[in-house]
Amino acid sequence: MAPTVAVVGGGISGLAACYHLARGPRPPKVLLLEASARLGGWLQSTRTADGAVFEHGPRGIRPGGAVGADTLRMVSELGLEGDILPVPGDHPASKNRFLYAGRALHKLPSGLGGLLRPVPPFSQALLWSGVRDLLAPAGTEPDESVHAFVHRRFGQEVADIAVDSLCRGVFAGDCRALSVRSCFPTLFKAERHRRSVLLGLALGSGERRARGTRGDTRTPVPPLRHVRTPVLSPAGKERGAESRLSRRARAERWSQWSLRGGMESLAEALVAFLRPRGVELRCHAPLRRLRRCPDGRWQLTLADGTMMADHVVSALPATALAEVLPAEAEPLAQELRCIPAVSVAVVNLQYEGVVLPVTGFGHLVPSSEDASLLGIVYDSVAFPQHDGAGAASVRLTVMMGGAWFGQSFGDPAAVAPALLLQRAQAAVREQLGLEPAPTRSIVKVHQACIPQYTLGHWQRTERISRFLAEQRLPLSLIGASYAGVSVNDCIASAKAAIGQLLGRPC
Ligand SMILES: Cc1cc2nc3c(=O)[nH]c(=O)nc-3n(C[C@H](O)[C@H](O)[C@H](O)COP(=O)(O)OP(=O)(O)OC[C@H]3O[C@@H](n4cnc5c(N)ncnc54)[C@H](O)[C@@H]3O)c2cc1C
Ligand SMILES: C=Cc1c2[nH]c(c1C)Cc1[nH]c(c(CCC(=O)O)c1C)Cc1[nH]c(c(C)c1CCC(=O)O)Cc1[nH]c(c(C)c1C=C)C2
């Protein structure tokens, strides 16, 4: 009888794991368990009757690198090629990003000219920060906060303004708490291998090729029928032939892409792929308890009974997995509880008859300017196809809270949506000068939605890997909590884990 694999968590990581389990020859029996009423996790798009699309989670995926190419290959195989909305390299949303600092918008410098002269909000030419990096000795610490690392290599202003904002625009996090080794492994390795970050980025880190993108904790795993060995998978880098879509993305220098029906259509296409292949997809099915049976299989306790599985792939947030582990896995649960996640308020706004003062991807706000307001995405610039029918509209997404949610708004479970809407509208008035009231607004509070790789995260994931290996648990850990929060990283971690489980690259 084919072994049973239970995938727990129906976000993009869990769905991608099912996809790789189902598409090979002689697939195991696959069951996906999702606690909520829908599949897709943070991939959430609202489609309105007039054809507009509002993203409440990810809105753009990067095509570059091995992981970006792998996602595009999957998108092609799912038949979504015709739905792709690319943002080419010469588009304003690719070229222009802004910072709101000193109560004004500033375009982030690009090109040589922007580096040679002082460009506000920076008081000196960024060239000098580059020179500093080329001359500074290499660091010796095994990990450092992102802020400390950038301060040491590029100086205080770059750390306080540029990198503070970058960490808010990717992790909704505080660069003084986040780990450079885990959040920006390319920068960390560039310094380690070439002494200078810029040299490392220009020449490549000089590492041997076959390593994961974010960590190096991969454990070799025998094929599924023999599996009693654990997996904590970093985003995998094994490459197949480049897809036509990926070649096109490279030729047209896409900075990001979306889908005509919004990012949620990626989850829907995966569901449509999985159902006819016999994968059982169960919503309203929260996993309550995992227990190891004497024969080595797992017993999964659900709200309405129990089931057995030979292998469990956890695509849950780390803290959710910690809640269901058996008592004998308490050392693992303790590590998992130390991987926190921050909450983000996402407010979508649509305006009619207004013009943005600048055109670009959006702007970020350094924490020193306004800790509570992370940034504003100008959605209608990158993806006007999502504006819907009718008058030309401006669609914006205001993101608030993150690592500063508690101090700014209190408990995310109790905050009033009206307060968030008011704060978002005030920010749009103040920072973009749009005075009229929006014609449409949607407020969402995403609790614990972006994991934070804090200082020492790499040691935590190593200890987790070691525990899984020593205990020989038939358990794979994938998802945003471990080795990259981007959609690409989540899909790549699923692919790597299933490749190890099946004993062949996916
Ligand atoms: C506001 C926002 C903007 C973002 N923007 C971008 C972007 O532009 N580009 C990009 O690449 N990435 C972006 N990301 C990051 C990316 O979207 C996420 O990291 C990714 O979607 C996480 O997917 P996941 O499957 O690992 O986790 P999740 O989506 O969190 O899925 C986990 C699933 O597990 C379920 N679950 C929890 N407990 C249980 C249980 N006990 N039993 C069963 N099921 C359970 C949950 O209901 C959920 O569906 C953004 C994220 C957010 C929140
Ligand atoms: C203001 C808050 C946020 C915005 N987006 C996110 C948050 C928390 C989440 C997010 N954004 C990106 C990723 C994926 C990272 C990856 O490795 O692909 C995630 C999880 C993409 C991204 N967005 C910005 C940057 C610099 C990046 C990194 C990749 C890239 O260069 O494209 C900038 C940015 N994000 C937001 C705004 C308003 C903004 C402005 C310039 C929203």
Coordinates of C-alpha atoms and ligand atoms in Angstrom, one line a residue:
M1 CA 0.0 0.0 0.0
A2 CA 1.2 3.5 -0.8
P3 CA 2.5 5.4 2.3
T4 CA 0.4 8.3 3.6
V5 CA 1.8 11.7 3.9
A6 CA -0.1 14.3 5.9
V7 CA 0.7 17.9 4.9
V8 CA -0.5 20.2 7.7
G9 CA -1.2 23.9 6.9
G10 CA -2.8 25.0 3.6
G11 CA -0.8 28.1 2.9
I12 CA 1.4 28.4 -0.2
S13 CA 4.0 26.2 1.5
G14 CA 1.6 23.3 2.2
L15 CA 0.0 23.6 -1.3
A16 CA 3.4 23.6 -3.0
A17 CA 4.4 20.5 -0.9
C18 CA 1.3 18.7 -2.1
Y19 CA 2.1 19.8 -5.7
H20 CA 5.5 18.2 -5.6
L21 CA 4.2 15.1 -3.8
A22 CA 1.4 14.6 -6.4
R23 CA 3.2 15.3 -9.7
G24 CA 5.9 12.6 -9.7
P25 CA 5.6 8.9 -10.6
R26 CA 4.0 6.6 -8.0
P27 CA 2.9 9.4 -5.6
P28 CA 2.1 8.6 -2.0
K29 CA -1.4 9.1 -0.7
V30 CA -1.5 12.8 0.2
L31 CA -3.8 14.6 2.6
L32 CA -3.8 18.3 3.3
L33 CA -5.2 19.6 6.6
E34 CA -6.1 23.3 6.9
A35 CA -7.5 24.8 10.1
S36 CA -9.4 27.7 8.4
A37 CA -12.3 27.8 5.9
R38 CA -10.0 28.5 2.9
L39 CA -6.7 27.5 1.3
G40 CA -3.9 29.9 0.5
G41 CA -2.9 31.2 3.9
W42 CA -1.7 34.8 3.5
L43 CA -2.3 34.7 -0.3
Q44 CA -5.6 36.7 -0.1
S45 CA -7.1 38.7 -2.9
T46 CA -10.5 40.5 -3.0
R47 CA -12.1 40.7 -6.4
T48 CA -14.8 43.2 -6.8
A49 CA -17.8 43.1 -9.1
D50 CA -16.3 45.9 -11.3
G51 CA -13.1 43.8 -11.9
A52 CA -10.8 45.4 -9.4
V53 CA -8.4 43.3 -7.4
F54 CA -7.1 44.2 -3.9
E55 CA -4.3 42.2 -2.4
H56 CA -4.3 41.7 1.4
G57 CA -1.0 39.7 1.5
P58 CA 1.8 39.3 -1.1
R59 CA 1.3 41.4 -4.2
G60 CA 4.4 40.8 -6.2
I61 CA 6.8 37.9 -6.7
R62 CA 10.4 38.3 -7.8
P63 CA 11.4 36.3 -10.8
G64 CA 15.1 36.3 -10.3
G65 CA 17.5 33.6 -9.0
A66 CA 17.0 29.9 -8.8
V67 CA 14.0 30.1 -6.5
G68 CA 12.3 32.8 -8.7
A69 CA 12.8 30.6 -11.8
D70 CA 11.4 27.5 -10.0
T71 CA 8.2 29.4 -9.1
L72 CA 7.8 30.5 -12.7
R73 CA 8.2 26.9 -13.9
M74 CA 5.5 25.9 -11.5
V75 CA 3.3 28.7 -12.7
S76 CA 3.7 27.5 -16.3
E77 CA 2.9 23.9 -15.4
L78 CA -0.2 25.1 -13.7
G79 CA -1.3 26.8 -16.9
L80 CA -1.2 30.3 -15.5
E81 CA 1.3 31.7 -18.1
G82 CA -1.5 33.7 -19.9
D83 CA -2.5 35.3 -16.6
I84 CA 0.9 36.7 -15.7
L85 CA 1.2 40.4 -15.1
P86 CA 4.9 41.3 -15.4
V87 CA 6.5 44.5 -14.3
P88 CA 9.4 45.0 -16.8
G89 CA 12.7 46.6 -15.8
D90 CA 12.0 49.9 -17.5
H91 CA 8.7 50.4 -15.7
P92 CA 8.4 53.2 -13.1
A93 CA 7.4 50.6 -10.5
S94 CA 10.7 48.8 -11.1
K95 CA 12.9 51.9 -11.2
N96 CA 11.4 54.2 -8.5
R97 CA 11.1 53.5 -4.8
F98 CA 10.7 56.2 -2.3
L99 CA 11.4 57.0 1.4
Y100 CA 9.2 59.3 3.4
A101 CA 11.6 61.1 5.8
G102 CA 11.7 64.6 7.2
R103 CA 8.1 64.9 6.2
A104 CA 9.0 64.6 2.5
L105 CA 9.2 61.9 -0.2
H106 CA 12.7 61.1 -1.5
K107 CA 13.4 58.9 -4.5
L108 CA 16.0 56.2 -3.5
P109 CA 19.2 56.9 -5.5
S110 CA 19.8 54.8 -8.6
G111 CA 22.6 55.0 -11.1
L112 CA 26.1 56.4 -10.7
G113 CA 24.9 60.0 -10.5
G114 CA 22.8 59.2 -7.5
L115 CA 25.8 57.7 -5.7
L116 CA 28.3 60.5 -6.4
R117 CA 26.4 63.4 -4.8
P118 CA 24.5 63.7 -1.6
V119 CA 20.8 62.8 -2.2
P120 CA 18.4 63.6 0.6
P121 CA 17.5 62.2 3.1
F122 CA 21.2 61.1 3.2
S123 CA 23.6 63.9 4.2
Q124 CA 26.6 62.6 2.2
A125 CA 27.1 60.9 -1.1
L126 CA 26.5 57.1 -0.8
L127 CA 29.8 56.6 -2.6
W128 CA 31.5 57.2 0.8
S129 CA 29.5 54.4 2.4
G130 CA 30.7 52.2 -0.4
V131 CA 34.3 53.2 0.1
R132 CA 33.9 52.5 3.8
D133 CA 32.7 49.0 3.0
L134 CA 35.6 48.3 0.7
L135 CA 38.1 49.3 3.4
A136 CA 36.5 47.9 6.6
P137 CA 37.9 44.6 7.9
A138 CA 35.6 41.6 7.8
G139 CA 33.5 40.9 10.8
T140 CA 34.2 37.8 13.0
E141 CA 30.9 37.3 14.9
P142 CA 28.8 34.3 13.9
D143 CA 25.8 36.5 13.7
E144 CA 24.9 40.2 14.2
S145 CA 21.8 42.3 14.0
V146 CA 21.1 43.7 10.6
H147 CA 21.5 47.2 12.0
A148 CA 24.9 46.5 13.6
F149 CA 26.2 44.8 10.5
V150 CA 25.2 47.7 8.1
H151 CA 26.4 50.3 10.6
R152 CA 29.8 48.7 10.8
R153 CA 30.2 48.3 7.0
F154 CA 28.3 51.3 5.6
G155 CA 27.9 53.8 8.4
Q156 CA 25.1 55.1 10.6
E157 CA 22.9 56.9 8.1
V158 CA 22.6 53.8 5.8
A159 CA 21.7 51.7 8.8
D160 CA 19.3 54.2 10.5
I161 CA 17.4 55.1 7.3
A162 CA 17.9 52.8 4.4
V163 CA 18.2 49.4 6.1
D164 CA 15.8 50.3 8.9
S165 CA 13.2 50.9 6.1
L166 CA 14.2 47.8 4.1
C167 CA 13.6 45.6 7.1
R168 CA 10.2 47.2 7.6
G169 CA 9.4 46.7 3.9
V170 CA 10.2 43.0 3.9
F171 CA 9.9 41.6 7.4
A172 CA 7.7 44.4 9.0
G173 CA 10.5 44.1 11.5
D174 CA 13.1 46.0 13.6
C175 CA 16.6 45.8 12.0
R176 CA 18.0 46.1 15.6
A177 CA 16.5 42.8 16.5
L178 CA 16.7 40.9 13.1
S179 CA 19.6 38.6 12.2
V180 CA 21.7 39.6 9.2
R181 CA 22.9 36.0 8.8
S182 CA 19.3 34.7 8.5
C183 CA 17.5 37.7 6.9
F184 CA 20.1 38.7 4.4
P185 CA 22.4 35.6 4.0
T186 CA 23.8 37.0 0.7
L187 CA 25.2 40.0 2.4
F188 CA 26.5 38.0 5.3
K189 CA 28.2 35.5 3.0
A190 CA 29.6 38.3 0.8
E191 CA 31.4 39.8 3.7
R192 CA 32.6 36.4 5.0
H193 CA 34.0 35.2 1.6
R194 CA 35.2 38.5 0.0
R195 CA 35.8 40.7 3.1
S196 CA 33.6 43.4 1.6
V197 CA 29.8 43.2 0.9
L198 CA 30.1 45.2 -2.4
L199 CA 33.0 43.0 -3.6
G200 CA 31.1 39.9 -2.6
L201 CA 28.0 41.0 -4.4
A202 CA 30.0 42.0 -7.5
L203 CA 32.1 38.8 -7.7
G204 CA 29.8 36.3 -6.1
S205 CA 30.3 34.9 -2.6
G206 CA 32.7 32.3 -3.9
E207 CA 30.9 29.5 -2.2
R208 CA 30.6 26.0 -3.6
R209 CA 27.4 25.8 -5.6
A210 CA 25.2 23.1 -4.1
R211 CA 24.1 24.9 -1.0
G212 CA 20.7 26.2 0.0
T213 CA 19.9 29.8 -0.4
R214 CA 19.4 30.7 3.2
G215 CA 21.0 28.1 5.4
D216 CA 23.0 25.0 5.3
T217 CA 21.1 22.7 7.6
R218 CA 20.0 20.1 5.0
T219 CA 20.1 16.5 6.2
P220 CA 20.3 13.8 3.6
V221 CA 17.1 11.7 3.7
P222 CA 16.4 8.2 2.5
P223 CA 13.4 7.6 0.2
L224 CA 9.9 7.7 1.8
R225 CA 9.3 4.0 2.2
H226 CA 12.3 3.8 4.5
V227 CA 12.0 7.2 6.0
R228 CA 12.6 7.6 9.6
T229 CA 14.9 10.6 9.2
P230 CA 14.0 14.2 9.7
V231 CA 14.0 17.2 7.4
L232 CA 14.2 20.9 8.0
S233 CA 14.7 22.2 4.5
P234 CA 16.3 25.3 3.5
A235 CA 15.1 26.8 0.2
G236 CA 16.5 24.3 -2.4
K237 CA 18.6 25.4 -5.3
E238 CA 18.5 22.4 -7.6
R239 CA 17.9 23.6 -11.1
G240 CA 16.0 22.1 -13.9
A241 CA 16.0 23.5 -17.5
E242 CA 15.0 27.2 -17.5
S243 CA 11.3 27.6 -18.4
R244 CA 10.2 29.9 -21.3
L245 CA 8.6 32.2 -18.8
S246 CA 11.7 32.5 -16.8
R247 CA 13.8 33.3 -20.0
R248 CA 11.2 35.9 -20.9
A249 CA 11.4 37.4 -17.4
R250 CA 15.2 37.7 -17.7
A251 CA 15.0 39.2 -21.2
E252 CA 12.5 41.8 -20.2
R253 CA 14.2 42.3 -16.8
W254 CA 11.0 41.9 -14.8
S255 CA 11.4 43.2 -11.3
Q256 CA 8.3 41.4 -10.1
W257 CA 5.1 39.7 -11.4
S258 CA 1.5 39.1 -10.3
L259 CA -1.5 37.3 -11.7
R260 CA -4.6 38.7 -13.4
G261 CA -6.9 37.4 -10.7
G262 CA -4.5 38.4 -7.9
M263 CA -2.0 36.3 -6.0
E264 CA -4.8 34.1 -4.5
S265 CA -5.2 32.6 -8.0
L266 CA -1.9 30.8 -7.5
A267 CA -3.4 29.0 -4.6
E268 CA -6.6 28.3 -6.6
A269 CA -4.6 26.9 -9.5
L270 CA -2.7 24.6 -7.1
V271 CA -6.0 23.4 -5.7
A272 CA -7.3 22.8 -9.3
F273 CA -4.1 20.8 -10.0
L274 CA -4.3 18.7 -6.8
R275 CA -8.0 17.6 -6.7
P276 CA -8.1 15.5 -9.8
R277 CA -4.8 13.9 -8.8
G278 CA -6.5 12.4 -5.7
V279 CA -5.0 14.7 -3.1
E280 CA -7.5 15.1 -0.3
L281 CA -7.8 18.7 0.7
R282 CA -9.6 19.3 4.0
C283 CA -10.5 22.8 5.3
H284 CA -12.0 23.3 8.8
A285 CA -9.5 20.6 9.9
P286 CA -7.2 22.0 12.6
L287 CA -4.5 19.6 13.8
R288 CA -4.9 19.4 17.6
R289 CA -2.3 16.8 18.6
L290 CA 0.5 14.7 17.1
R291 CA 1.4 11.4 18.8
R292 CA 4.0 8.9 17.8
C293 CA 2.7 5.3 17.8
P294 CA 4.9 2.3 18.7
D295 CA 5.1 1.3 15.0
G296 CA 6.7 4.7 14.3
R297 CA 3.7 6.1 12.5
W298 CA 2.0 9.4 13.5
Q299 CA -1.5 9.6 15.0
L300 CA -3.0 13.0 14.2
T301 CA -5.9 14.2 16.4
L302 CA -8.4 16.4 14.6
A303 CA -11.6 18.0 15.9
D304 CA -13.7 15.1 14.7
G305 CA -11.4 12.0 15.2
T306 CA -8.0 10.7 14.5
M307 CA -6.0 9.5 11.4
M308 CA -2.7 7.9 10.8
A309 CA 0.2 9.0 8.6
D310 CA 3.6 7.6 7.8
H311 CA 5.1 11.1 7.4
V312 CA 4.0 14.6 8.4
V313 CA 5.0 17.7 6.5
S314 CA 4.4 20.7 8.8
A315 CA 3.7 23.8 6.8
L316 CA 2.5 25.5 10.0
P317 CA 3.9 28.6 11.6
A318 CA 6.6 27.4 14.1
T319 CA 4.5 28.4 17.2
A320 CA 1.4 26.6 15.9
L321 CA 3.5 23.4 15.4
A322 CA 4.9 23.7 19.0
E323 CA 1.3 23.5 20.3
V324 CA 0.6 20.1 18.8
L325 CA 3.8 18.3 19.4
P326 CA 3.9 15.4 21.9
A327 CA 5.5 15.8 25.3
E328 CA 8.7 13.9 24.3
A329 CA 9.3 16.6 21.6
E330 CA 9.3 19.4 24.2
P331 CA 12.9 20.4 23.4
L332 CA 11.8 20.9 19.8
A333 CA 8.6 22.8 20.9
Q334 CA 10.8 25.1 23.0
E335 CA 12.9 26.1 20.0
L336 CA 9.8 26.6 17.9
R337 CA 8.2 28.9 20.4
C338 CA 11.3 31.2 20.2
I339 CA 10.5 32.0 16.5
P340 CA 8.1 34.9 16.9
A341 CA 6.0 36.6 14.3
V342 CA 4.7 40.2 14.0
S343 CA 1.2 41.4 13.1
V344 CA 0.5 43.8 10.2
A345 CA -2.6 46.0 9.6
V346 CA -3.2 46.1 5.8
V347 CA -5.5 48.8 4.6
N348 CA -6.5 48.9 0.9
L349 CA -7.8 52.2 -0.4
Q350 CA -9.1 53.2 -3.8
Y351 CA -9.4 56.9 -4.9
E352 CA -11.1 58.3 -7.9
G353 CA -10.1 61.5 -9.7
V354 CA -6.8 62.0 -7.9
V355 CA -3.2 62.0 -9.1
L356 CA -0.2 60.6 -7.2
P357 CA 2.6 63.2 -6.6
V358 CA 5.2 60.6 -7.7
T359 CA 5.1 57.3 -9.6
G360 CA 6.8 54.2 -8.5
F361 CA 6.4 51.0 -6.5
G362 CA 5.7 52.8 -3.2
H363 CA 7.4 54.4 -0.3
L364 CA 8.7 53.2 3.0
V365 CA 8.8 55.1 6.3
P366 CA 11.9 54.8 8.6
S367 CA 11.0 53.9 12.2
S368 CA 12.5 57.2 13.3
E369 CA 9.9 59.1 11.2
D370 CA 6.8 57.2 12.3
A371 CA 7.2 53.8 13.9
S372 CA 3.6 52.8 13.5
L373 CA 3.4 53.3 9.7
L374 CA 5.6 50.9 7.7
G375 CA 4.9 52.1 4.2
I376 CA 2.5 52.6 1.3
V377 CA 2.4 50.5 -1.9
Y378 CA 1.1 52.3 -5.0
D379 CA -0.7 49.2 -6.4
S380 CA -2.2 51.0 -9.4
V381 CA 1.2 51.9 -10.7
A382 CA 2.6 48.4 -10.8
F383 CA -0.6 46.6 -11.7
P384 CA -3.2 49.0 -13.4
Q385 CA -4.8 45.8 -14.7
H386 CA -6.2 45.4 -11.2
D387 CA -7.9 48.8 -11.2
G388 CA -11.2 47.4 -12.6
A389 CA -13.6 49.1 -14.9
G390 CA -14.7 52.8 -14.6
A391 CA -12.8 56.0 -14.0
A392 CA -9.0 55.9 -13.7
S393 CA -8.4 55.1 -10.1
V394 CA -5.5 55.2 -7.7
R395 CA -5.2 52.0 -5.5
L396 CA -3.0 52.1 -2.5
T397 CA -2.1 49.7 0.3
V398 CA -1.1 51.2 3.6
M399 CA 0.8 48.8 5.9
M400 CA 1.0 49.5 9.6
G401 CA 2.2 47.9 12.9
G402 CA 4.7 45.1 12.4
A403 CA 7.3 45.0 15.2
W404 CA 5.7 48.2 16.5
F405 CA 2.1 47.0 16.5
G406 CA 1.7 46.7 20.3
Q407 CA 3.1 50.1 21.1
S408 CA 1.1 51.8 18.3
F409 CA -2.3 50.1 18.4
G410 CA -2.3 47.7 21.3
D411 CA -3.6 44.1 21.0
P412 CA -4.0 43.2 17.3
A413 CA -7.0 41.0 18.3
A414 CA -8.8 44.0 19.8
V415 CA -7.9 47.0 17.7
A416 CA -10.8 48.8 16.0
P417 CA -10.7 48.7 12.2
A418 CA -12.1 52.3 12.2
L419 CA -9.0 53.5 14.0
L420 CA -6.7 51.8 11.5
L421 CA -8.7 53.2 8.6
Q422 CA -8.5 56.7 10.0
R423 CA -4.7 56.3 10.5
A424 CA -4.2 55.1 7.0
Q425 CA -6.3 57.9 5.4
A426 CA -4.4 60.5 7.5
A427 CA -1.1 59.0 6.3
V428 CA -2.2 59.2 2.6
R429 CA -3.2 62.8 3.1
E430 CA 0.0 63.8 4.9
Q431 CA 2.5 61.8 2.9
L432 CA 0.9 61.8 -0.6
G433 CA -1.3 64.9 -0.4
L434 CA -4.5 63.0 -1.5
E435 CA -7.3 65.0 0.3
P436 CA -10.5 63.3 -0.9
A437 CA -12.1 60.4 1.0
P438 CA -11.4 57.0 -0.7
T439 CA -14.2 55.5 -2.7
R440 CA -13.5 52.1 -1.4
S441 CA -11.6 50.7 1.7
I442 CA -10.8 47.3 3.1
V443 CA -9.1 46.9 6.5
K444 CA -7.5 43.6 7.6
V445 CA -5.4 42.8 10.7
H446 CA -3.1 39.9 10.0
Q447 CA -2.1 38.5 13.3
A448 CA 1.4 37.0 13.6
C449 CA 1.8 37.0 9.8
I450 CA 5.5 37.6 9.3
P451 CA 8.0 35.4 11.2
Q452 CA 11.0 37.3 12.6
Y453 CA 14.5 35.7 12.3
T454 CA 16.0 37.3 15.3
L455 CA 19.7 37.1 16.4
G456 CA 20.9 33.5 16.6
H457 CA 18.1 32.2 14.3
W458 CA 20.6 30.1 12.5
Q459 CA 21.6 28.3 15.7
R460 CA 18.0 27.7 16.5
T461 CA 17.3 26.0 13.1
E462 CA 20.5 24.0 13.5
R463 CA 19.3 22.7 16.9
I464 CA 15.9 21.9 15.4
S465 CA 17.6 19.9 12.6
R466 CA 19.8 18.1 15.1
F467 CA 16.8 17.2 17.3
L468 CA 14.9 15.9 14.3
A469 CA 17.9 13.8 13.1
E470 CA 18.7 12.4 16.6
Q471 CA 15.1 11.4 17.2
R472 CA 14.6 10.1 13.7
L473 CA 11.2 11.7 13.5
P474 CA 9.3 11.3 10.2
L475 CA 8.6 15.0 10.2
S476 CA 9.6 17.7 7.7
L477 CA 9.4 21.4 8.6
I478 CA 8.7 23.9 5.8
G479 CA 7.2 27.3 5.6
A480 CA 8.0 30.9 6.3
S481 CA 9.2 30.3 9.8
Y482 CA 12.6 28.9 8.9
A483 CA 14.5 29.8 5.8
G484 CA 13.0 32.8 4.0
V485 CA 9.6 34.5 4.2
S486 CA 9.1 35.3 0.5
V487 CA 6.6 33.3 -1.6
N488 CA 9.5 32.0 -3.6
D489 CA 11.4 30.8 -0.5
C490 CA 8.2 29.1 0.8
I491 CA 7.7 27.2 -2.5
A492 CA 11.4 26.3 -2.6
S493 CA 11.5 25.0 0.9
A494 CA 8.5 22.7 0.1
K495 CA 10.2 21.5 -3.1
A496 CA 13.5 20.7 -1.2
A497 CA 11.7 18.9 1.6
I498 CA 9.6 16.7 -0.8
G499 CA 12.7 16.0 -2.9
Q500 CA 14.4 14.6 0.2
L501 CA 11.4 12.7 1.3
L502 CA 10.9 11.0 -2.1
G503 CA 14.6 10.5 -2.5
R504 CA 14.9 12.3 -5.9
P505 CA 15.0 16.0 -6.9
C506 CA 11.6 17.4 -7.7
Ligands
LIG1 C1 1.0 41.6 4.4 C2 2.0 40.7 3.8 C3 2.6 41.0 2.6 C4 3.5 40.2 2.0 N1 4.1 40.6 0.8 C5 4.9 39.7 0.1 C6 5.3 40.0 -1.2 O1 5.0 41.1 -1.7 N2 6.1 39.1 -1.8 C7 6.5 37.9 -1.2 O2 7.2 37.1 -1.9 N3 6.0 37.6 0.0 C8 5.2 38.4 0.7 N4 4.7 38.1 1.9 C9 5.2 36.9 2.6 C10 4.5 35.6 2.1 O3 3.2 35.9 1.7 C11 4.3 34.6 3.3 O4 5.5 34.5 4.0 C12 3.8 33.3 2.8 O5 2.6 33.4 2.2 C13 3.7 32.3 4.0 O6 3.2 31.1 3.5 P1 3.1 29.8 4.4 O7 2.4 28.7 3.7 O8 4.5 29.4 4.9 O9 2.3 30.2 5.8 P2 0.8 30.6 6.0 O10 0.3 31.4 4.8 O11 0.8 31.3 7.3 O12 0.0 29.2 6.0 C14 -0.1 28.4 7.2 C15 -1.4 27.8 7.2 O13 -1.5 26.9 8.3 C16 -2.8 27.0 8.9 N5 -2.8 26.5 10.2 C17 -2.4 27.1 11.4 N6 -2.5 26.3 12.4 C18 -3.0 25.1 12.0 C19 -3.4 23.9 12.6 N7 -3.2 23.6 13.8 N8 -3.9 22.9 11.7 C20 -4.0 23.1 10.4 N9 -3.7 24.3 9.8 C21 -3.2 25.2 10.6 C22 -3.2 28.5 8.7 O14 -4.6 28.7 8.8 C23 -2.6 28.8 7.4 O15 -3.5 28.7 6.3 C24 3.8 38.9 2.6 C25 3.2 38.5 3.8 C26 2.3 39.4 4.3 C27 1.5 38.9 5.6
LIG2 C1 5.6 48.2 4.3 C2 5.5 46.9 4.6 C3 5.7 45.8 3.7 C4 5.6 45.8 2.3 N1 5.8 44.6 1.8 C5 6.0 43.7 2.8 C6 5.9 44.4 4.0 C7 6.1 43.9 5.4 C8 6.4 42.2 2.7 C9 7.3 41.9 1.6 N2 7.7 42.7 0.6 C10 8.6 42.0 -0.2 C11 8.7 40.7 0.3 C12 9.4 39.5 -0.3 C13 10.9 39.6 -0.2 C14 11.7 38.8 -1.2 O1 12.7 38.3 -0.8 O2 11.2 38.6 -2.3 C15 7.9 40.6 1.5 C16 7.8 39.5 2.5 C17 9.2 42.5 -1.4 C18 9.9 43.8 -1.2 N3 9.2 45.0 -0.9 C19 10.1 46.0 -0.8 C20 11.4 45.5 -0.9 C21 12.7 46.3 -0.9 C22 11.3 44.1 -1.2 C23 12.4 43.1 -1.3 C24 12.5 42.6 -2.7 C25 12.6 43.6 -3.8 O3 13.5 44.4 -3.9 O4 11.6 43.6 -4.6 C26 9.8 47.5 -0.6 C27 8.4 47.8 -0.1 N4 7.6 46.9 0.5 C28 6.5 47.6 0.9 C29 6.6 49.0 0.4 C30 5.6 50.1 0.7 C31 7.8 49.1 -0.1 C32 8.3 50.3 -0.7 C33 9.3 50.6 -1.4 C34 5.3 47.0 1.5

